Amino acid sequence: MPSPNQSSPPSVTGISPIEGVPGTKVTIRGENLGTRPEDLIGLTICGVDCLMSAEWKSSNKIVARSGAGIGKGDIIVMTLQGGKGTSTVQFKGYQETMGPLKESAVWVDETVILNMAFGRKRPMSPTSGLQDDPLGLSVEGNERKFPEEELEEMFPGTTGDLTSPKFSPEWFLLENHHSTSFNDLRAGLACLKRKVEAQKEGQISFLKANVGSVIEQLDTLLELKCKFESDIQEYGRNATGVLETSIINCKAEADMLFEDVLQRKDRADGTRNALNVLHRFRFLLYLPVNIERHIQKGDYDVVINDYARAKSLFGDMQVPLFRRFYNEVEKRIDELRGVLGEQLTRMPSSLEHQKKIIRNLHHLETQGDPAWECLNAQHGYILQLLINSQNSHLKRELMADEDYGGGGTLKYSSPAAASRNSTPAAKYNKIMMSSVGEWQASAPVRVLCVEEVSELLSCNFPDLWKLGQAYFGGELLPPTAQINHSKHPKCKEMILEILDVFSGIVRGAIMPHSLDPSAPNFRNYHVWAEACLDQITPWLPQVLRHVRECYGTMLTLDLPNDALDIIKDLILDLRVHCLTSLFQQTVEHVRSLHRREKWKLEVDDENGGCTQLPHVCEGVIIECAQLVRETVLEAGHREPSLLDHPTVRRDITTLIHNVIVAFAQALEKLGLRDPDEDDDDEECEVPENAPGVEAQLLMTLSNCAFMRRVILPRLSETLVRAAYPEAEVHQAVEQACNAYSELQDRLFEAYLEERVDPIIGMIERSMYLGHYDWGKIQHQPTDVRTYVKEILINITYVHAEVVGVWPGLVGGLASRVVEGVGEEMSRLISCVQQWSPAGALQAHTDLAALTTALKSYMTDNAMASYQEALETLPKLSKEDEIVKEGVLRSFRSNMKFLLACFCEVEPLSDTTTTYSIA
């Protein structure tokens, strides 16, 4: 009874080799293949029974030879106990192809083999059979681990092909026997030696191996010999002569038999040829009508093809009828030439459409030069577009002047209304953020004109330039025509004329001062009315952007330098004009900032007090500088750097200086205006809680000092960081600083005049109040007189007013007040005619009280005035000195709070009469 394992069906899990020709020895491995040779009852390989050649080795191995099966197929084993098995692998069978170096007993068609392997280093398939394994070794378990690329690197210039003259044994062994042991290689060498020895035995061994094929060939040759001898006996040795005679006789009999049929065939062929000729000429007869119909449809290509065909067929025909129809065709073609010529010069038209019409006219053999005519028409069309745009916008400008009184837009009712408008930078930002409709509704007419002509030039000029390039490149000429280089200068003149007109229109609309009065077309462009600065300046960056976009389009066309220089010079002048105009409008805006003063003081312990006006001025200047840097100073593609131009650098210095000094002018209007004069600015709003004139003057003086100490250095750093030239910025700021210094001196003198003169003026009146007489006083003084206290109180009031605005001004201002008081006291004392002892003692006491209280502010000039006054007075005795000291002690005790105000400020360290703002 079989074991459980033997009752299972057999299965094939591996074979070696996996392919081969019929008769290939195949090693089959698997499971349940039987326990003895008698158990193997069936074996099929690729559907062919191979049991006869099967040799049972073990329950896991069978050796057999493959049959005649072609292609891939399973290997099925049948055993007595397990029945029909299964296969997890397949064997590929193929027919062996005989190679040119393989011995064969039959005829081999070598052309097939050569064609298959032509141009290849090795056969197309490893199963091609062009070479056998010369060592006769089994390839079972052999794995190729060396790719062909590595073998080429290891053995350059050689190959593993046995038929190649560059054969390398090492390559062959690594490629086919990498895992073969040394003993197997020795056995293969012995097999190779036996094959060589067998070949040396001669043809006898070959005949023995192929005796069946040789006998079959001999029988075929013998049969062929017998057939040839029988044919000679029957037909003779010249059999072809008899055949030729028979063929000639047959042809004669056939001609006699089919003579009538052939005649009828000839008549039918003649009729058919006549109909064919009529059908051929039918094309010409219907061609005029067909041409008209295709022209109406616009199928010009069909008309051109038909005309070319008709001309080649009937152009030289002299038959009157045909010539008449051909003349009708020529007439229709002339009309088509006129239609195409009219379409060619009709604008606007696309470049491709123009090229197509020009080629059609060349195909129609039109006289003249259609491409050049198209160039002239395009040139005139662009010029007319530019001029018409200028004229239409100029007409709109004139209509706006009639409606609003000039300028193309509604003017401001007063300078104050204009000053309340936003800064140039804010206006430009508002312009950029507005929609297309808002932009066009608010933009000046001349700005819209520049936008339109820039767009017209950008849209139409490239087609003109490309058409000219195609013309002089030979693309738009007939095949046999030569390029007319004499028209190059004329084409260049057309290009330059268009760019000159564009430049003239832009210059005339935006900056007429840049036009050349000696130019012949000066009057054609200098037609715009003069516009106010505030109207056009905010739109200049927009104008510059449009012209730059147009210039960018020109750069893509590879224009000559002299043509590009026209637009480049225009952009340079526009940048300079935009730079100047933006700064000039900012100057006007800064100069009118005095109308925005609210007199709200902000005190900083470090920098002193100021209002918001200096900060507003700083913001306006920085906005203008940033706008100029972004739109003007930053050079576009192939634009020169504006800062490299020496004139521009010098102008920048002047512009920065002017815009900074403009605020000084605004401060001067605030501090030094004449109150008796009527204010031109009727709409200047004055706050209800505005301080007095003296306080306004003091605040203005503080603003001026704040600008000099804080704002100007900060502006200088900001401008340098914004890429403005450092040397020019420092020079402009330094010059402006001098202007603020001069203004500060004038404001200081004005404030002194407002405050010191009343203090000095009251001294004499208060001194002689009640008809006081220095020569009639008899009693000794017990206190300092009232006028001295009044002087100190007035100075204290000024002191408090200054400290509340700018503490740094106290020292200089108080010293000037003390000087004035000293000079007045010296004058008044020197005018006294007679002194009583008590009066002299009183005067000494008063002067001592003043000098003691104001010693912190005493200058050399003040001390000299008081010393002069003391020298005028009579000398005091020791008893009088004691009385004076007693009165001064009482004065200091009673007035200690008032005197404390004069002790908070450090005394001056020098004898200068000026003040320090550092």
JSON list of N, CA and C in Angstrom, two decimals, residues 145-155:
[
{"chain": "A", "resi": 145, "resn": "LYS", "atom": "N", "xyz": [26.22, 36.79, -13.36]},
{"chain": "A", "resi": 145, "resn": "LYS", "atom": "CA", "xyz": [26.34, 37.86, -12.38]},
{"chain": "A", "resi": 145, "resn": "LYS", "atom": "C", "xyz": [27.13, 39.05, -12.91]},
{"chain": "A", "resi": 146, "resn": "PHE", "atom": "N", "xyz": [27.61, 38.93, -14.12]},
{"chain": "A", "resi": 146, "resn": "PHE", "atom": "CA", "xyz": [28.41, 40.03, -14.70]},
{"chain": "A", "resi": 146, "resn": "PHE", "atom": "C", "xyz": [27.64, 40.64, -15.86]},
{"chain": "A", "resi": 147, "resn": "PRO", "atom": "N", "xyz": [27.14, 41.87, -15.70]},
{"chain": "A", "resi": 147, "resn": "PRO", "atom": "CA", "xyz": [26.49, 42.54, -16.83]},
{"chain": "A", "resi": 147, "resn": "PRO", "atom": "C", "xyz": [27.48, 42.81, -17.95]},
{"chain": "A", "resi": 148, "resn": "GLU", "atom": "N", "xyz": [26.93, 43.02, -19.11]},
{"chain": "A", "resi": 148, "resn": "GLU", "atom": "CA", "xyz": [27.78, 43.25, -20.28]},
{"chain": "A", "resi": 148, "resn": "GLU", "atom": "C", "xyz": [28.60, 44.52, -20.13]},
{"chain": "A", "resi": 149, "resn": "GLU", "atom": "N", "xyz": [28.05, 45.56, -19.43]},
{"chain": "A", "resi": 149, "resn": "GLU", "atom": "CA", "xyz": [28.78, 46.82, -19.26]},
{"chain": "A", "resi": 149, "resn": "GLU", "atom": "C", "xyz": [30.04, 46.60, -18.44]},
{"chain": "A", "resi": 150, "resn": "GLU", "atom": "N", "xyz": [29.94, 45.77, -17.37]},
{"chain": "A", "resi": 150, "resn": "GLU", "atom": "CA", "xyz": [31.13, 45.51, -16.54]},
{"chain": "A", "resi": 150, "resn": "GLU", "atom": "C", "xyz": [32.18, 44.72, -17.32]},
{"chain": "A", "resi": 151, "resn": "LEU", "atom": "N", "xyz": [31.71, 43.75, -18.14]},
{"chain": "A", "resi": 151, "resn": "LEU", "atom": "CA", "xyz": [32.67, 42.98, -18.93]},
{"chain": "A", "resi": 151, "resn": "LEU", "atom": "C", "xyz": [33.37, 43.85, -19.96]},
{"chain": "A", "resi": 152, "resn": "GLU", "atom": "N", "xyz": [32.65, 44.83, -20.53]},
{"chain": "A", "resi": 152, "resn": "GLU", "atom": "CA", "xyz": [33.30, 45.74, -21.48]},
{"chain": "A", "resi": 152, "resn": "GLU", "atom": "C", "xyz": [34.35, 46.60, -20.80]},
{"chain": "A", "resi": 153, "resn": "GLU", "atom": "N", "xyz": [34.12, 46.98, -19.52]},
{"chain": "A", "resi": 153, "resn": "GLU", "atom": "CA", "xyz": [35.12, 47.75, -18.79]},
{"chain": "A", "resi": 153, "resn": "GLU", "atom": "C", "xyz": [36.33, 46.89, -18.43]},
{"chain": "A", "resi": 154, "resn": "MET", "atom": "N", "xyz": [36.07, 45.61, -18.10]},
{"chain": "A", "resi": 154, "resn": "MET", "atom": "CA", "xyz": [37.17, 44.72, -17.71]},
{"chain": "A", "resi": 154, "resn": "MET", "atom": "C", "xyz": [38.02, 44.30, -18.91]},
{"chain": "A", "resi": 155, "resn": "PHE", "atom": "N", "xyz": [37.38, 44.06, -20.05]},
{"chain": "A", "resi": 155, "resn": "PHE", "atom": "CA", "xyz": [38.11, 43.61, -21.25]},
{"chain": "A", "resi": 155, "resn": "PHE", "atom": "C", "xyz": [37.76, 44.51, -22.42]}
]
